[in-house]
């Protein structure tokens, strides 16, 4: 039986269309599999828990504080503050002064060390992520806790820090109120109540990025603190102490003021100079005007006290020359002798920078 040519051509067209449809189905399947594979790969890398933390660390390395703070869970919530044991007074208004690019630096060679599932949640999983890195040339690491925060684009995993990665630097400035951290000078009393009483030592707490290295110091006309370096690689509170102590200029000025005071005392032509730390009692008749001089000034050495810097009772020596007549036999002689004494003092550096010295 011979098949008409038209029927043969129609059958061929149907076969071609079927093959085309099959090819499209195969290509679509391959594309779908490829997309699914790509999505799966991205969720294991860029959109993984480690990838999320790496975004934060990369932002810090680049000084992108806006980008770092925009990530979910970076700013601490009430639960974080409570877990860190901060009092309500400290926690309610933590200054964000240090959350700036100018104090960041030295974070590089960032590498994921581990990422471990920790618990199941309604939204997915929570993970503990550890990264290694160099912090100003020193090998360091930090642990982060993150949790699933749904998806975006309907397919990619979203994450957030379940515990804020920020540090809280609790700075105690001994015998002063200001300090410098990574080149930024701050005043601990900037966030105190206007009527807060003045104190010899001050303290304040600041939110700060971690990981980061912070170098604290103080240098003023009268006080100097040795540098204290803190490597913030743990979220939450880190205690810092800035010990501001009298420098050579302050000791020199106190010594000069003390010497001037004693020199003024020595100008008094009496046996017992008024308000001065020395004097002498002579039972014989005074035949000349007493002449005082200082042969050894007390050496100023200042140590911190509760409310001021103190110089403990320190020895000095005056000298007197005076003619006297004996009441026993009338002989006239010259008293030419040293008169030892001791004295101490207290010093406070006033807000103006001037010294308030109290002798005792």
Tab-separated table of C-alpha atoms in Angstrom, residues 9-340:
chain	number	residue	atom	x	y	z
A	9	UNK	CA	5.078	14.808	5.199
A	10	UNK	CA	2.543	15.371	8.044
A	11	UNK	CA	3.863	12.383	9.924
A	12	UNK	CA	7.414	13.722	9.568
A	13	UNK	CA	6.363	17.101	10.907
A	14	UNK	CA	4.751	15.492	13.964
A	15	UNK	CA	7.930	13.522	14.623
A	16	UNK	CA	10.055	16.637	14.381
A	17	UNK	CA	7.773	18.526	16.759
A	18	UNK	CA	7.878	15.665	19.252
A	19	UNK	CA	11.644	15.578	19.108
A	20	UNK	CA	11.736	19.366	19.603
A	21	UNK	CA	9.410	19.141	22.581
A	22	UNK	CA	11.503	16.372	24.064
A	23	UNK	CA	14.641	18.431	23.513
A	24	UNK	CA	13.039	21.426	25.241
A	25	UNK	CA	11.969	19.248	28.151
A	26	UNK	CA	15.466	17.833	28.437
A	27	UNK	CA	17.082	21.290	28.260
A	28	UNK	CA	14.592	22.675	30.814
A	29	UNK	CA	15.339	19.774	33.084
A	30	UNK	CA	19.045	20.343	32.757
A	31	UNK	CA	18.610	24.063	33.389
A	32	UNK	CA	16.412	23.372	36.426
A	33	UNK	CA	18.952	20.918	37.755
A	34	UNK	CA	21.711	23.438	37.123
A	35	UNK	CA	19.817	26.229	38.878
A	36	UNK	CA	18.997	23.972	41.780
A	37	UNK	CA	22.618	22.928	41.981
A	38	UNK	CA	23.753	26.554	41.844
A	39	UNK	CA	21.296	27.554	44.568
A	40	UNK	CA	22.419	24.636	46.701
A	41	UNK	CA	26.068	25.561	46.172
A	42	UNK	CA	25.421	29.205	47.043
A	43	UNK	CA	23.540	28.194	50.204
A	44	UNK	CA	26.566	26.132	51.210
A	45	UNK	CA	29.002	29.012	50.626
A	46	UNK	CA	27.951	32.637	50.139
A	47	UNK	CA	24.622	32.234	51.912
A	48	UNK	CA	25.834	29.833	54.591
A	49	UNK	CA	26.360	30.639	58.258
A	50	UNK	CA	30.085	30.983	57.576
A	51	UNK	CA	29.435	33.170	54.554
A	52	UNK	CA	27.245	35.458	56.660
A	53	UNK	CA	29.903	35.876	59.359
A	54	UNK	CA	32.526	36.433	56.671
A	55	UNK	CA	30.467	39.377	55.377
A	56	UNK	CA	30.725	40.937	58.839
A	57	UNK	CA	34.469	40.341	59.121
A	58	UNK	CA	35.109	41.571	55.591
A	59	UNK	CA	33.167	44.762	56.350
A	60	UNK	CA	35.345	45.374	59.422
A	61	UNK	CA	38.509	44.707	57.425
A	62	UNK	CA	37.407	47.320	54.872
A	63	UNK	CA	36.299	49.815	57.527
A	64	UNK	CA	32.696	49.549	56.300
A	65	UNK	CA	30.967	50.171	59.632
A	66	UNK	CA	27.611	50.914	57.981
A	67	UNK	CA	27.649	47.547	56.232
A	68	UNK	CA	28.725	45.702	59.387
A	69	UNK	CA	26.011	47.283	61.538
A	70	UNK	CA	23.362	46.575	58.909
A	71	UNK	CA	23.733	42.806	59.317
A	72	UNK	CA	21.060	41.101	61.391
A	73	UNK	CA	21.753	40.773	65.110
A	74	UNK	CA	24.918	42.881	65.222
A	75	UNK	CA	23.487	45.437	67.627
A	76	UNK	CA	22.917	43.816	71.041
A	77	UNK	CA	19.377	43.324	72.264
A	78	UNK	CA	17.973	43.107	75.760
A	79	UNK	CA	18.799	39.401	75.991
A	80	UNK	CA	22.442	40.039	75.040
A	81	UNK	CA	22.840	42.792	77.605
A	82	UNK	CA	21.285	40.635	80.320
A	83	UNK	CA	23.481	37.663	79.397
A	84	UNK	CA	26.553	39.888	79.643
A	85	UNK	CA	25.574	40.819	83.195
A	86	UNK	CA	25.384	44.563	82.560
A	87	UNK	CA	23.373	46.595	85.020
A	88	UNK	CA	20.312	48.424	83.750
A	89	UNK	CA	22.080	51.726	84.390
A	90	UNK	CA	25.008	50.738	82.155
A	91	UNK	CA	22.973	48.922	79.530
A	92	UNK	CA	20.255	51.507	78.918
A	93	UNK	CA	22.462	53.998	77.083
A	94	UNK	CA	25.707	52.409	75.935
A	95	UNK	CA	27.612	54.994	73.871
A	96	UNK	CA	28.171	54.079	70.215
A	97	UNK	CA	31.142	56.433	69.976
A	98	UNK	CA	33.598	53.651	69.093
A	99	UNK	CA	31.443	52.189	66.319
A	100	UNK	CA	33.377	54.133	63.696
A	101	UNK	CA	35.893	53.299	60.993
A	102	UNK	CA	38.686	55.441	62.427
A	103	UNK	CA	39.328	52.998	65.298
A	104	UNK	CA	39.403	49.905	63.076
A	105	UNK	CA	42.421	48.339	61.406
A	106	UNK	CA	44.782	45.419	61.186
A	107	UNK	CA	42.247	42.648	60.406
A	108	UNK	CA	43.299	40.396	57.523
A	109	UNK	CA	43.897	36.785	56.394
A	110	UNK	CA	40.320	35.882	57.328
A	111	UNK	CA	39.615	32.140	57.073
A	112	UNK	CA	36.717	29.941	58.198
A	113	UNK	CA	37.942	27.430	60.785
A	114	UNK	CA	34.696	25.591	61.577
A	115	UNK	CA	30.912	25.817	61.437
A	116	UNK	CA	28.897	23.438	63.601
A	117	UNK	CA	25.152	22.939	63.993
A	118	UNK	CA	24.196	23.619	67.598
A	119	UNK	CA	20.427	23.223	67.814
A	120	UNK	CA	17.257	23.014	65.772
A	121	UNK	CA	14.921	25.985	65.626
A	122	UNK	CA	11.582	26.728	64.029
A	123	UNK	CA	13.339	28.661	61.275
A	124	UNK	CA	16.113	26.195	60.582
A	125	UNK	CA	19.345	25.748	62.446
A	126	UNK	CA	21.655	27.680	64.721
A	127	UNK	CA	25.377	27.346	64.193
A	128	UNK	CA	28.581	28.089	66.004
A	129	UNK	CA	31.076	29.553	63.559
A	130	UNK	CA	34.791	30.048	64.262
A	131	UNK	CA	37.042	32.200	62.103
A	132	UNK	CA	40.808	32.521	62.175
A	133	UNK	CA	42.476	35.791	61.186
A	134	UNK	CA	45.464	38.002	61.799
A	135	UNK	CA	44.861	40.922	64.141
A	136	UNK	CA	47.603	43.489	63.653
A	137	UNK	CA	49.956	40.691	62.678
A	138	UNK	CA	49.018	38.325	65.509
A	139	UNK	CA	47.210	35.063	64.766
A	140	UNK	CA	43.807	35.162	66.458
A	141	UNK	CA	40.352	33.601	66.316
A	142	UNK	CA	36.804	34.395	67.380
A	143	UNK	CA	33.636	32.366	67.818
A	144	UNK	CA	30.243	33.580	66.591
A	145	UNK	CA	26.736	32.171	67.056
A	146	UNK	CA	24.234	32.621	64.219
A	147	UNK	CA	20.780	31.366	63.381
A	148	UNK	CA	18.576	31.041	60.319
A	149	UNK	CA	16.437	34.096	59.658
A	150	UNK	CA	14.218	32.727	56.881
A	151	UNK	CA	15.065	33.154	53.197
A	152	UNK	CA	15.268	35.904	50.640
A	153	UNK	CA	14.413	35.590	46.995
A	154	UNK	CA	12.461	32.548	48.077
A	155	UNK	CA	15.526	30.326	47.722
A	156	UNK	CA	18.571	31.726	49.507
A	157	UNK	CA	19.196	31.202	53.236
A	158	UNK	CA	19.180	34.312	55.433
A	159	UNK	CA	21.109	34.452	58.699
A	160	UNK	CA	21.422	36.676	61.756
A	161	UNK	CA	23.668	36.717	64.806
A	162	UNK	CA	21.877	35.008	67.661
A	163	UNK	CA	24.350	36.695	70.029
A	164	UNK	CA	25.718	40.110	69.125
A	165	UNK	CA	29.396	39.975	68.117
A	166	UNK	CA	30.069	43.428	69.578
A	167	UNK	CA	32.284	44.003	72.585
A	168	UNK	CA	31.558	46.292	75.531
A	169	UNK	CA	34.738	48.042	76.648
A	170	UNK	CA	34.399	48.894	80.341
A	171	UNK	CA	37.025	51.601	80.756
A	172	UNK	CA	38.243	52.694	84.193
A	173	UNK	CA	40.382	55.828	84.103
A	174	UNK	CA	42.285	56.110	87.348
A	175	UNK	CA	42.915	59.637	88.640
A	176	UNK	CA	41.554	61.243	85.474
A	177	UNK	CA	38.476	61.535	83.279
A	178	UNK	CA	39.811	61.427	79.725
A	179	UNK	CA	41.663	58.805	77.695
A	180	UNK	CA	42.704	58.116	74.120
A	181	UNK	CA	41.823	54.904	72.288
A	182	UNK	CA	43.266	54.202	68.829
A	183	UNK	CA	43.871	57.922	68.406
A	184	UNK	CA	40.376	59.007	69.511
A	185	UNK	CA	40.218	61.056	72.736
A	186	UNK	CA	37.134	60.543	74.905
A	187	UNK	CA	35.860	61.888	78.220
A	188	UNK	CA	34.305	59.289	80.515
A	189	UNK	CA	31.943	61.890	81.961
A	190	UNK	CA	30.509	62.863	78.569
A	191	UNK	CA	27.470	60.684	79.219
A	192	UNK	CA	27.173	61.394	82.948
A	193	UNK	CA	24.385	63.429	84.485
A	194	UNK	CA	25.077	67.146	84.543
A	195	UNK	CA	24.929	67.190	88.341
A	196	UNK	CA	27.115	64.098	88.831
A	197	UNK	CA	29.668	64.713	91.590
A	198	UNK	CA	33.294	65.107	90.608
A	199	UNK	CA	35.406	62.053	91.391
A	200	UNK	CA	39.131	61.329	91.469
A	201	UNK	CA	38.747	58.308	89.169
A	202	UNK	CA	36.052	57.753	86.535
A	203	UNK	CA	34.647	54.956	84.389
A	204	UNK	CA	32.409	54.404	81.386
A	205	UNK	CA	31.349	51.566	79.066
A	206	UNK	CA	31.357	51.715	75.254
A	207	UNK	CA	30.044	49.469	72.498
A	208	UNK	CA	32.910	48.466	70.231
A	209	UNK	CA	33.523	46.238	67.241
A	210	UNK	CA	35.078	42.826	67.750
A	211	UNK	CA	37.417	41.516	66.595
A	212	UNK	CA	39.695	44.528	66.831
A	213	UNK	CA	42.739	45.728	68.745
A	214	UNK	CA	42.320	48.781	70.975
A	215	UNK	CA	45.236	50.723	72.443
A	216	UNK	CA	44.424	52.947	75.420
A	217	UNK	CA	46.577	55.747	76.768
A	218	UNK	CA	46.490	59.164	78.390
A	219	UNK	CA	48.825	62.086	77.901
A	220	UNK	CA	48.195	65.531	79.328
A	221	UNK	CA	50.283	68.353	80.729
A	222	UNK	CA	50.414	66.793	84.205
A	223	UNK	CA	49.482	63.118	83.834
A	224	UNK	CA	50.660	60.209	81.724
A	225	UNK	CA	49.364	56.640	81.451
A	226	UNK	CA	51.306	53.784	79.951
A	227	UNK	CA	49.699	52.237	76.887
A	228	UNK	CA	47.306	49.365	77.558
A	229	UNK	CA	46.432	47.142	74.592
A	230	UNK	CA	43.253	45.076	74.497
A	231	UNK	CA	42.539	42.477	71.832
A	232	UNK	CA	38.754	42.257	71.651
A	233	UNK	CA	38.049	38.748	70.313
A	234	UNK	CA	35.103	37.883	72.557
A	235	UNK	CA	31.624	39.359	72.485
A	236	UNK	CA	30.470	41.212	75.578
A	237	UNK	CA	32.308	43.001	78.385
A	238	UNK	CA	36.066	43.494	78.451
A	239	UNK	CA	37.617	45.454	81.318
A	240	UNK	CA	40.245	48.093	80.575
A	241	UNK	CA	42.266	50.168	83.052
A	242	UNK	CA	43.983	53.445	82.202
A	243	UNK	CA	46.270	54.432	85.078
A	244	UNK	CA	47.065	58.146	84.767
A	245	UNK	CA	49.985	59.096	87.029
A	246	UNK	CA	51.940	62.285	87.658
A	247	UNK	CA	54.584	62.898	85.005
A	248	UNK	CA	57.881	64.749	85.320
A	249	UNK	CA	56.243	68.081	84.551
A	250	UNK	CA	53.749	67.673	87.386
A	251	UNK	CA	56.333	66.509	89.908
A	252	UNK	CA	58.595	69.361	88.837
A	253	UNK	CA	55.845	71.931	89.259
A	254	UNK	CA	54.880	70.622	92.694
A	255	UNK	CA	58.541	70.620	93.705
A	256	UNK	CA	58.893	74.209	92.499
A	257	UNK	CA	55.769	75.324	94.388
A	258	UNK	CA	56.935	73.545	97.542
A	259	UNK	CA	60.396	75.063	97.348
A	260	UNK	CA	58.893	78.524	96.855
A	261	UNK	CA	56.674	78.049	99.886
A	262	UNK	CA	59.648	77.007	102.034
A	263	UNK	CA	61.748	79.882	100.720
A	264	UNK	CA	58.959	82.276	101.698
A	265	UNK	CA	58.893	80.696	105.150
A	266	UNK	CA	62.631	81.302	105.422
A	267	UNK	CA	62.134	85.058	104.955
A	268	UNK	CA	60.319	85.285	108.295
A	269	UNK	CA	62.715	86.670	110.908
A	270	UNK	CA	61.191	84.859	113.870
A	271	UNK	CA	62.046	81.672	115.709
A	272	UNK	CA	58.699	80.091	114.836
A	273	UNK	CA	57.763	81.060	111.229
A	274	UNK	CA	53.978	81.270	110.903
A	275	UNK	CA	52.252	78.365	109.082
A	276	UNK	CA	55.612	76.777	108.346
A	277	UNK	CA	56.746	73.219	109.092
A	278	UNK	CA	59.665	74.126	111.341
A	279	UNK	CA	60.653	76.366	114.224
A	280	UNK	CA	62.980	76.480	117.194
A	281	UNK	CA	62.633	77.318	120.872
A	282	UNK	CA	65.470	79.232	122.574
A	283	UNK	CA	65.340	79.965	126.282
A	284	UNK	CA	68.176	82.540	126.210
A	285	UNK	CA	67.848	86.189	125.195
A	286	UNK	CA	67.785	86.830	121.426
A	287	UNK	CA	70.472	89.360	120.495
A	288	UNK	CA	70.052	89.436	116.659
A	289	UNK	CA	67.428	88.950	114.042
A	290	UNK	CA	66.995	85.228	113.294
A	291	UNK	CA	68.095	84.341	109.740
A	292	UNK	CA	66.633	81.183	108.173
A	293	UNK	CA	67.666	79.301	105.046
A	294	UNK	CA	66.812	75.918	103.521
A	295	UNK	CA	69.652	73.434	103.317
A	296	UNK	CA	67.594	70.414	102.120
A	297	UNK	CA	64.213	70.612	100.429
A	298	UNK	CA	61.875	67.604	100.802
A	299	UNK	CA	62.007	65.544	97.595
A	300	UNK	CA	58.542	65.360	96.031
A	301	UNK	CA	57.255	61.858	95.253
A	302	UNK	CA	53.536	61.518	94.480
A	303	UNK	CA	51.420	58.401	94.888
A	304	UNK	CA	47.677	58.009	94.317
A	305	UNK	CA	45.388	58.312	97.324
A	306	UNK	CA	41.618	58.027	97.570
A	307	UNK	CA	40.876	61.577	96.494
A	308	UNK	CA	44.210	63.067	95.432
A	309	UNK	CA	47.879	62.426	94.807
A	310	UNK	CA	49.799	62.338	98.051
A	311	UNK	CA	53.312	63.129	99.186
A	312	UNK	CA	53.743	61.405	102.540
A	313	UNK	CA	55.595	63.153	105.355
A	314	UNK	CA	59.041	63.729	103.855
A	315	UNK	CA	62.152	65.048	105.632
A	316	UNK	CA	63.703	68.410	104.902
A	317	UNK	CA	66.160	70.677	106.699
A	318	UNK	CA	66.221	74.366	107.540
A	319	UNK	CA	69.126	76.289	108.984
A	320	UNK	CA	69.144	79.143	111.507
A	321	UNK	CA	71.752	81.712	112.432
A	322	UNK	CA	71.009	83.914	115.472
A	323	UNK	CA	72.966	85.521	118.283
A	324	UNK	CA	71.840	84.731	121.822
A	325	UNK	CA	72.894	85.830	125.331
A	326	UNK	CA	72.936	83.274	128.085
A	327	UNK	CA	70.570	84.113	130.926
A	328	UNK	CA	72.883	82.154	133.239
A	329	UNK	CA	76.218	83.904	132.754
A	330	UNK	CA	75.555	86.641	130.175
A	331	UNK	CA	77.842	85.132	127.523
A	332	UNK	CA	76.883	85.952	123.932
A	333	UNK	CA	77.138	83.176	121.327
A	334	UNK	CA	75.833	82.406	117.838
A	335	UNK	CA	73.355	79.594	117.272
A	336	UNK	CA	74.329	78.295	113.815
A	337	UNK	CA	72.615	74.981	113.308
A	338	UNK	CA	70.356	72.813	111.145
A	339	UNK	CA	66.727	72.340	112.103
A	340	UNK	CA	65.147	69.161	110.626
